[in-house]
XYZ file of C-alpha atoms in Angstrom:
498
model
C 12.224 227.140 65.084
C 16.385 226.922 64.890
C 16.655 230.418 63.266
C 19.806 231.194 64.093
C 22.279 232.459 62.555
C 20.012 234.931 60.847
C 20.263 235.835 56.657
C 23.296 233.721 57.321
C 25.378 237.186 55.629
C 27.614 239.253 56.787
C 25.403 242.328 58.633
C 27.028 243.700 61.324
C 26.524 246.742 64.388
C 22.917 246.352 62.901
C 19.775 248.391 65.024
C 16.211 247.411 64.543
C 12.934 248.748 65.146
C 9.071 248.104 64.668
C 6.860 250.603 62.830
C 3.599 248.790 62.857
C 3.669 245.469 61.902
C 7.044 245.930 59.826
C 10.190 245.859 61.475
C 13.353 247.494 59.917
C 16.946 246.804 60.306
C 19.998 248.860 59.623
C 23.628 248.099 59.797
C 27.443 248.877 58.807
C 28.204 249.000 55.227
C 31.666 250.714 55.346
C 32.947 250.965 52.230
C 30.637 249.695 49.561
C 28.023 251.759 47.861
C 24.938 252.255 47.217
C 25.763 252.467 51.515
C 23.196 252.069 54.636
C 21.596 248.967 53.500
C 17.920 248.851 55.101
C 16.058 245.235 55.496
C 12.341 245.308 56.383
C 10.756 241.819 58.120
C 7.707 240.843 59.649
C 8.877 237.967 61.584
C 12.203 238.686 62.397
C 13.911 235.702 61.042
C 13.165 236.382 57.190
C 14.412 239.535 55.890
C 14.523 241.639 52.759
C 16.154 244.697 51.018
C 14.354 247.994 51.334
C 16.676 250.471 50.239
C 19.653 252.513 50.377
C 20.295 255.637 52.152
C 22.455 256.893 50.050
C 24.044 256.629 46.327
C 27.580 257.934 47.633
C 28.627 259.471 50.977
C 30.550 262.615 49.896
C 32.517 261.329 47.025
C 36.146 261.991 48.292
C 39.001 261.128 46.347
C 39.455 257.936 48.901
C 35.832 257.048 48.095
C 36.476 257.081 44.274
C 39.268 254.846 44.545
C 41.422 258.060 43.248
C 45.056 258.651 43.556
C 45.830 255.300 44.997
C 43.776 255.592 48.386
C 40.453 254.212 49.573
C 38.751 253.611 52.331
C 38.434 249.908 53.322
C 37.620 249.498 56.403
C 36.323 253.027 57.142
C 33.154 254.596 55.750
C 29.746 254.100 57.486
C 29.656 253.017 61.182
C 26.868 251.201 63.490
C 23.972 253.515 62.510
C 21.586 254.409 64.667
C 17.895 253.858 63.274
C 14.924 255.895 65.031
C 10.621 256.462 63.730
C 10.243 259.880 65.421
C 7.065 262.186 64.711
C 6.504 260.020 61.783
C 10.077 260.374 59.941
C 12.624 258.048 60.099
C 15.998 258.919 61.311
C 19.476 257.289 60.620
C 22.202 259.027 62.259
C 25.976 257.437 61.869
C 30.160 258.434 61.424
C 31.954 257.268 58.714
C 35.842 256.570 60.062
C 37.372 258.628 56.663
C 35.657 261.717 57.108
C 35.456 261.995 60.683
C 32.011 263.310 60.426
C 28.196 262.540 61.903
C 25.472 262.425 59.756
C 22.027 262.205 60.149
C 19.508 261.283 57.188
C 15.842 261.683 57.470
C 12.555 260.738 55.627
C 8.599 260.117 55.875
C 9.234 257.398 53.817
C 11.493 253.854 54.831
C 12.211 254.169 50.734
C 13.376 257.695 50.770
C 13.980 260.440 49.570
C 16.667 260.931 52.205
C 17.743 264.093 53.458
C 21.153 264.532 54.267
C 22.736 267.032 57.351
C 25.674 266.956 59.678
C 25.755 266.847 63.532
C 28.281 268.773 64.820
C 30.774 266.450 66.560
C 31.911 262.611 66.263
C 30.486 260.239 68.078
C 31.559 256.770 67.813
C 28.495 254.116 67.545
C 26.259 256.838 68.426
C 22.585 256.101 69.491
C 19.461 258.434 69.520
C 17.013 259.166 71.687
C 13.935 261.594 71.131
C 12.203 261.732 74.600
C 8.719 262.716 75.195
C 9.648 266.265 76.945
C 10.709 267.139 73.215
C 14.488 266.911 74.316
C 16.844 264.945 71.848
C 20.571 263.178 73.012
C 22.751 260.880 71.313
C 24.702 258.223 73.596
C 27.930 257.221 72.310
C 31.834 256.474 72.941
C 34.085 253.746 73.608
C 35.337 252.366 76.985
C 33.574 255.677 78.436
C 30.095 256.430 77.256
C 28.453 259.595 77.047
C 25.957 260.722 76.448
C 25.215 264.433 74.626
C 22.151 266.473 74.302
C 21.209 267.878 71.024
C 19.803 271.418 69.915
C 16.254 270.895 68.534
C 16.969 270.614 65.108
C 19.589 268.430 65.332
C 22.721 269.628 63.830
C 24.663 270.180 67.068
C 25.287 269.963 70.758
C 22.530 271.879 72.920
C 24.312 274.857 74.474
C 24.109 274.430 78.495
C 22.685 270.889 77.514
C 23.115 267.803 78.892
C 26.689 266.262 78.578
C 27.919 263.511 81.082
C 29.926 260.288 81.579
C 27.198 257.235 81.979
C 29.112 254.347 82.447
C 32.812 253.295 82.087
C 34.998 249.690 81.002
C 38.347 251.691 82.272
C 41.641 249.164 81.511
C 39.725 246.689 79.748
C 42.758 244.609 77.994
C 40.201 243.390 75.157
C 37.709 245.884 74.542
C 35.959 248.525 76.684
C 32.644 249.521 76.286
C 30.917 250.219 72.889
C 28.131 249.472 69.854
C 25.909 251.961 72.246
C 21.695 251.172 72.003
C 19.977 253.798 74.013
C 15.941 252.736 74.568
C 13.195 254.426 76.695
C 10.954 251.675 77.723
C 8.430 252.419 80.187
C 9.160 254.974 81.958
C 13.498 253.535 82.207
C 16.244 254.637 80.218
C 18.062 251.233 78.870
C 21.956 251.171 77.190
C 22.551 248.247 75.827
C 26.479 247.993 74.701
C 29.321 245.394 73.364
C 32.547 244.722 75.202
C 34.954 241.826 75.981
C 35.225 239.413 79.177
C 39.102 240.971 80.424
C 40.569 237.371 81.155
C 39.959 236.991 76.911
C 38.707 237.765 73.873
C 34.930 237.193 74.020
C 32.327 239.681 72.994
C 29.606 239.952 75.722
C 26.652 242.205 75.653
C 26.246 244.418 78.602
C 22.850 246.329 79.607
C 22.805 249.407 82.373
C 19.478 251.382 83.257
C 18.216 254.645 85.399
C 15.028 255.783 85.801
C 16.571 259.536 84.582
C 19.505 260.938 82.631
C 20.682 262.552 85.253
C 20.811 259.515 87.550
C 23.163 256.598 88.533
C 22.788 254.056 85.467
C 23.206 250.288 87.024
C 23.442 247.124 85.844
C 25.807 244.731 83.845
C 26.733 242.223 81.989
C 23.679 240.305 80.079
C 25.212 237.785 77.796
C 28.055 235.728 77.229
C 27.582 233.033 75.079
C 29.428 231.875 71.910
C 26.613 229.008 70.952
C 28.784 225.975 71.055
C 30.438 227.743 67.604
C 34.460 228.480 67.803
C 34.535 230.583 70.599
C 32.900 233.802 69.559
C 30.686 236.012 71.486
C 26.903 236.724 70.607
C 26.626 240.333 71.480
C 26.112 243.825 70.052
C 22.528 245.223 68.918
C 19.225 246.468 70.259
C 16.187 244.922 71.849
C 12.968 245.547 69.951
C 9.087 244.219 71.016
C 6.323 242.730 68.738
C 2.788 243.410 68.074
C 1.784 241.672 71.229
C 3.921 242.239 73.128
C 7.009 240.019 73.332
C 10.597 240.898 73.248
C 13.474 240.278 71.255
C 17.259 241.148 71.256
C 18.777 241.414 67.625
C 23.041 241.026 68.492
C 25.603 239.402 65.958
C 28.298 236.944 66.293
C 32.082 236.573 64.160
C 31.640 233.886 62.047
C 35.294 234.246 60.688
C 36.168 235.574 57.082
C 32.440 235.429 56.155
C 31.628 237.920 58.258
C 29.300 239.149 61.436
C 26.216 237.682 61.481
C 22.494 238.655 63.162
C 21.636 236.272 66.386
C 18.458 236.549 67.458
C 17.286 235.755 71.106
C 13.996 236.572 73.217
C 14.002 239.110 76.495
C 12.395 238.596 79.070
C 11.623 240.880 81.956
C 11.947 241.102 85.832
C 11.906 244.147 88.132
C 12.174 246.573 84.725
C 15.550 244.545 83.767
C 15.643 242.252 80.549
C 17.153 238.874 80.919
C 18.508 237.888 77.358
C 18.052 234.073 75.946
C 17.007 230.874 78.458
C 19.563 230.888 81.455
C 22.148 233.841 79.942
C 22.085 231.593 76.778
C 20.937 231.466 72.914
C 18.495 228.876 72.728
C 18.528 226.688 70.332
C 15.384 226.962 69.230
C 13.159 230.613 69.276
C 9.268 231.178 68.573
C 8.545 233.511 66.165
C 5.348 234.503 65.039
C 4.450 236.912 61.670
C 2.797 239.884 61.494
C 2.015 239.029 57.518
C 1.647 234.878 57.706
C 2.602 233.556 54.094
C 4.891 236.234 52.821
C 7.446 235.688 50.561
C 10.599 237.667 50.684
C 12.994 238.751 48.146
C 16.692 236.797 48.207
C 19.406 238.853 49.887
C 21.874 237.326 47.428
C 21.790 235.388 44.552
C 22.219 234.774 41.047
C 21.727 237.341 38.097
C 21.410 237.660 34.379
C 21.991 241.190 33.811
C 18.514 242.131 32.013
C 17.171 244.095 34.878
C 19.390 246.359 35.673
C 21.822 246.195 38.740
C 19.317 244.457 41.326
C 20.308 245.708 45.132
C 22.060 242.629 46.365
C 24.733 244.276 44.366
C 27.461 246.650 45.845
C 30.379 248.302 44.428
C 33.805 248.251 46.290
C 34.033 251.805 46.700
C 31.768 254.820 44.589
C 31.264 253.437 41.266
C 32.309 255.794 37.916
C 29.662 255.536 35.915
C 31.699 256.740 32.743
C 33.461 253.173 33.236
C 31.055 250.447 33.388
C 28.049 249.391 31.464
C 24.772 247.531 31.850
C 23.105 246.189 28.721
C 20.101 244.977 29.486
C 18.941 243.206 25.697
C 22.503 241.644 25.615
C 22.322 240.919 29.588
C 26.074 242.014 30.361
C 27.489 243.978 33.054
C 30.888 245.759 31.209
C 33.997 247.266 32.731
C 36.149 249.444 31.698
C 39.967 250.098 33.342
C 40.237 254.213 34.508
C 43.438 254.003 35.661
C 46.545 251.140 36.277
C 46.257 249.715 39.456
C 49.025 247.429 41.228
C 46.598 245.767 42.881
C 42.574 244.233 42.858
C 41.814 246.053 45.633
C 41.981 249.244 43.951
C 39.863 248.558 40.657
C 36.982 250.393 40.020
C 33.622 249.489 39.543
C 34.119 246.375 41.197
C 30.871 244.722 41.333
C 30.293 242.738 45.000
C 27.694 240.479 46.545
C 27.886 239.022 50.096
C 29.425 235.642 50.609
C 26.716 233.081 52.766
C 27.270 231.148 55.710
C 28.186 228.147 55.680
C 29.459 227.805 52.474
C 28.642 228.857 48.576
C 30.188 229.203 45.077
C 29.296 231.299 42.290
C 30.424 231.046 38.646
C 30.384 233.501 35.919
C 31.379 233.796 32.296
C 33.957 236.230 30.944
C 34.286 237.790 27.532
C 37.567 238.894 27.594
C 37.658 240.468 23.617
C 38.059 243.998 25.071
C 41.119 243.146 27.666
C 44.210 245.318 26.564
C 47.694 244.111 26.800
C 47.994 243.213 31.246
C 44.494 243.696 32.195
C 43.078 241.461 34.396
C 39.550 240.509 34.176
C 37.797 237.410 36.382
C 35.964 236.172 39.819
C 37.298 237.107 43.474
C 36.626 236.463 47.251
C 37.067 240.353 47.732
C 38.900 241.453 51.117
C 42.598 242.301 52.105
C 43.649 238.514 51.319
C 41.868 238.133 48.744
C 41.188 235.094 45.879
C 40.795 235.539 42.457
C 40.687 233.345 39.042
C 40.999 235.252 35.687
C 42.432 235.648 32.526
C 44.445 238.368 31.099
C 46.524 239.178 28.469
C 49.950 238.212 27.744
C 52.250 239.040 24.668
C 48.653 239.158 22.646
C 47.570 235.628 24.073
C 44.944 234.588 26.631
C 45.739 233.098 29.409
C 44.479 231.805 33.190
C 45.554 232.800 36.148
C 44.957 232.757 39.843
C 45.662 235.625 41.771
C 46.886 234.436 46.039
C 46.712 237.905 48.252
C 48.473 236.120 51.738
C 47.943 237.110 55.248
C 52.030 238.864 55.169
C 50.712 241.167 52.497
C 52.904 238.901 49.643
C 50.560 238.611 46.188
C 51.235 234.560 44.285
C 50.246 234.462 41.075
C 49.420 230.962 39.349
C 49.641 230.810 36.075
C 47.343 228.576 33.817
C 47.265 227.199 30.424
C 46.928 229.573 27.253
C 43.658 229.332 26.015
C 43.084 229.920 22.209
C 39.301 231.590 23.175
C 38.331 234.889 24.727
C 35.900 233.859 26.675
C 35.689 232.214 29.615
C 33.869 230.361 32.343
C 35.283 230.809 36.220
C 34.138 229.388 39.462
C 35.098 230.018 42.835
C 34.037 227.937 46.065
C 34.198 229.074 49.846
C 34.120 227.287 52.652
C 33.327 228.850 56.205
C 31.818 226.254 58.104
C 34.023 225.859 61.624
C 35.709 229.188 60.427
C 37.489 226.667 57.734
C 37.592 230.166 55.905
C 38.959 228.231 52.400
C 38.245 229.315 48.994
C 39.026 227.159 45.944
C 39.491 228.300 42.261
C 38.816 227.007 38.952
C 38.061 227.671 35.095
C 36.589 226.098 32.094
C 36.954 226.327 28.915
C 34.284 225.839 25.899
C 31.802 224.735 28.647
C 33.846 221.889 29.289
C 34.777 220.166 32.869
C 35.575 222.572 35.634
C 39.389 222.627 36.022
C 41.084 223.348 39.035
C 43.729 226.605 39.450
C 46.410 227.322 41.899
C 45.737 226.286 45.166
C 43.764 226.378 48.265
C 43.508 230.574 49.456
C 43.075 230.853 53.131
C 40.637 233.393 53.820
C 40.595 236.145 56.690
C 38.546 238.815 58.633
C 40.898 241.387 59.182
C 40.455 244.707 60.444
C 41.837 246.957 57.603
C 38.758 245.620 55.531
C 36.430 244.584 58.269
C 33.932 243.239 56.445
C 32.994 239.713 55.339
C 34.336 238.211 52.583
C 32.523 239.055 49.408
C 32.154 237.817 45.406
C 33.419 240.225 43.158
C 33.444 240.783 39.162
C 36.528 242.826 38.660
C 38.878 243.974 35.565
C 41.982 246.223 36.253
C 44.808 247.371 34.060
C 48.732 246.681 34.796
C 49.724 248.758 32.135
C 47.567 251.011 30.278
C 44.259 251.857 30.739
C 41.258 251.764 28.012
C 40.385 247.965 28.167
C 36.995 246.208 28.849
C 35.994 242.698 29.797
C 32.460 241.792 29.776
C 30.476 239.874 32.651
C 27.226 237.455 31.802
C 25.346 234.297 33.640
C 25.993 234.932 36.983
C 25.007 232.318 39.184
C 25.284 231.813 42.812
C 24.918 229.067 45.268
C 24.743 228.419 48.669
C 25.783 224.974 50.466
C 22.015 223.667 49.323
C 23.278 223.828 45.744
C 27.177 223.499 46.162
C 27.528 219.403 44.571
C-alpha cells in the first residue's frame, strides 16, 4: 500500500504504542483546547479520535486569551505516552508554564488524573523498567536522562542523573524529540536532529545494554521522500501482534503542517534499520488487527445538531459565557468579550485542521447580531493568517478580506455592500509542493461564488508552530456585546475541491 503521508493533518512530535490489538497515538497540540489529542488504530495507517486529556491546562490569563497575551506557539509539548501496570501515562511540558505534567488513567477515555513532576524536561520520554525503577530521558543537544521517585512527582534523591549522548555545535539543530524503549533486554533512544552541512531533519537511534553504560550508535534516517527537501524523522518505533516493526516519524509539509510517515524496522545484531536501504519506501504492508473497520473522519464537515464533535478545537481555552451551540436550530454562536486589534486574539475561535494536499471549506454567516466594527467570517488561522468576512460599517454590511503578511503588516480588502445579513464564505488552500496559497471568496443569496482580495501566501512559522487551520471567528474593533451566528459547515479535501 502507498500510505504515506499518514491522516494527511498536521500531527506532530507524536509517540505511539500497542495495547493489545489497538494502537494509540499522541502528539503536540500547543495551544488549542480540548489539548492532548489521542488517536487509536488497528492498522496503523487509518486512525481515529479517542479523546482528550484535558478540557484546559491551567487556565492562565495567556490561555484565556486575557489581557492581550496568549500562548501560540507554546502550550503542550511532544508527550510522552506509556501502558504501565495497566494505566496509561502521558507525561509532557507546556513552553508557557514551564512545568511537567503527568496524566494518568485505567482507561484510554479517561478520567485523567492530573500531577506535576518536579523539573522541566524538554521532549521528555518515560521509561518504567522491570526492577520497579522509573526515569524520564530528555533535553536538547545534550540528553539526559533522570530517575524518578516512585510515585512520580520528582527526581529520585541519590538517583540516577547522567549525560547519554551529545550533538555539541550542531549549526541546525542538536539532539532532541527523545523516545526511550526497552526492547529485549537493550535500552533504545531514538531522537530528531539536523545533518550540520543543512537544514534536514534526520532521525538518530543510540543503544546500551544498561543505563549506566556507553550508549552507541547513530544516525538512522535521512530521507526527505523525493518531497521539497524535508526530513522524515522524529517519533517512536512500535511492534505488531506478530511481531513486525514499525517506526511512526513526521515530515514538514510547509504551512499545512507536520505530518505522520510511517516506515517498517527491521533488525540486525539488536539494532533497527529504518525503511528499505535508509529510505521510505514507497509502498509499506500493513496488516489489521480488526479487518473491515471503519473509522471516524479526523476532519470534516458539520451541521451543528450534535454538539461540538472532537475534530473541533478552540484557539486558546474557550469562555463558555461567550459562545453558543443550538442544537434544534444547528448554529454554533459567538459572542465578542473584549475588543481585539487583531484575529488572533478572538475568543472562542472555533478550529479544524487544514488536509494535505489541498481542501476548502465554506460556511454561512448570519451576521444580524454584529455590532458596529465586529468582524465575523472564515480564516486559514496562524500568524499570517487569511480571512473573508463581513462586518459592520456606518450601520451597513459589508465584505471584506482580511491579508496578515509574513512582515507582520495586516491588508484589508474591502468588498461590495451587501443589502443582506447573511452570508455565504469560502476559502480554498493549496499545499501541494509547499504552494502554501489560500484563496478567498463570498456569495451572496446563494448565488455564484465571487472572488475577494487576492491570493494570501501561507506560512509555518515558529511563533504559531502549528499547521495552518480553518477557523469560524467574530471579534469586536470597538465595543464588545455583538454576535454572529455560524451554520452548514462543509469541508472538502482535494477529492471534492471542483
Amino acid at each position: 500500500m502507498n500510505v504515506n503521508p499518514i491522516t494527511r493533518l498536521d500531527y506532530p512530535d507524536l509517540d505511539v504504542i500497542r495495547v493489545e490489538d489497538t494502537y494509540y497515538m499522541v502528539s503536540t497540540t500547543m495551544h488549542f483546547m480540548p489539548g492532548c489529542e489521542i488517536l487509536q488504530s488497528f492498522d496503523l495507517v487509518h486512525w481515529e479520535h479517542v479523546t482528550y486529556v484535558y478540557e484546559t491546562l491551567d487556565h492562565t490569563d495567556a490561555q484565556q486569551l486575557k489581557n492581550g497575551q496568549n500562548i501560540y506557539g507554546q502550550g503542550m509539548w511532544a508527550a510522552s505516552l506509556r501502558y504501565h501496570e495497566g494505566r496509561f501515562c502521558i507525561c509532557f511540558v507546556a513552553n508557557d508554564t514551564r512545568k511537567t505534567y503527568l496524566y494518568t488513567s485505567e482507561k484510554i477515555d479517561g478520567p485523567w488524573k492530573k500531577q506535576l513532576i518536579e523539573g522541566f524536561y524538554h521532549d521528555g520520554s518515560l521509561l518504567f523498567d522491570e526492577d520497579g525503577r522509573n526515569y524520564i530521558v530528555y533535553g536538547n543537544d545534550e540528553i539526559w536522562i533522570t530517575e524518578l521517585n516512585e510515585d512520580l512527582t520528582a527526581p529520585k534523591k541519590d538517583g540516577l542523573h547522567r549525560l547519554l549522548v551529545s550533538d555539541h555545535k550542531n549549526p541546525e539543530l542538536g539532539y532532541e524529540g527523545s523516545h526511550i524503549q526497552k526492547i529485549n533486554g537493550y535500552y533504545y533512544i531514538f531522537l530528531i536532529h539536523s545533518r550540520r552541512d543543512r537544514w534536514m531533519r534526520t532521525e538518530a537511534c543510540f543503544y546500551s545494554d544498561s543505563l549506566e553504560g556507553e550508549f552507541t550508535g547513530g544516525d538512522v534516517l535521512c530521507d526527505d521522500r523525493g518531497y521539497c527537501g524535508q526530513g522524515v524523522a522524529q517519533g517512536g518505533i512500535v511492534d505488531t501482534p506478530d511481531g513486525k516493526w514499525y517506526a511512526m516519524l513526521f515530515q514538514d509539509f510547509g504551512a499545512v503542517g507536520r505530518i505522520p510517515i510511517l516506515l517498517p524496522v527491521t533488525w540486525k545484531d539488536h539494532f533497527p534499520f529504518f525503511g528499505q536501504n535508509g529510505h521510505v519506501p514507497e509502498e509499506i504492508e500493513v496488516h489489521s488487527t480488526r479487518p473491515g473497520y471503519i473509522y471516524q473522519p479526523l476532519v470534516g464537515s458539520d451541521d451543528f445538531c450534535n454538539g461540538l464533535l472532537p475534530r473541533w478545537q478552540f484557539n486558546h481555552d474557550p469562555d463558555p459565557r461567550y459562545y453558543h451551540l443550538d442544537a434544534l436550530q444547528g448554529t454554533y454562536t459567538i459572542t465578542t468579550r473584549e475588543v481585539c486589534t487583531e484575529l488572533t486574539q478572538a475568543v472562542n475561535t472555533l478550529t479544524q485542521r487544514m488536509s494535505y494536499p489541498s481542501c476548502a471549506a465554506e460556511v454561512t454567516v448570519d451576521a444580524s447580531a454584529l455590532k458596529e466594527g465586529d468582524v465575523a467570517g472564515l480564516c486559514a488561522l496562524q500568524s499570517c493568517y487569511a480571512a473573508v468576512g463581513i462586518t459592520k460599517h456606518h450601520g451597513k454590511y459589508e465584505v471584506l478580506m482580511l491579508d496578515k503578511k509574513e512582515d507582520g503588516i495586516l491588508d484589508m480588502t474591502e468588498g461590495t455592500i451587501v443589502e443582506s445579513h447573511q452570508m455565504d464564505f469560502r476559502l480554498e488552500a493549496d499545499f501541494c509542493n509547499m504552494k502554501d496559497e489560500a484563496r478567498c471568496y463570498y456569495r451572496v443569496n446563494k448565488g455564484d461564488w465571487l472572488p475577494i482580495g487576492t491570493v494570501h501566501k501561507l506560512y509555518f512559522k515558529l511563533d504559531h508552530f502549528t499547521g495552518c487551520r480553518f477557523g469560524l471567528f467574530c471579534y469586536a474593533a470597538e465595543e464588545t456585546g455583538g454576535s454572529a451566528c455560524f451554520r452548514d459547515f462543509k469541508y472538502y479535501d482535494v477529492d471534492e475541491i471542483s
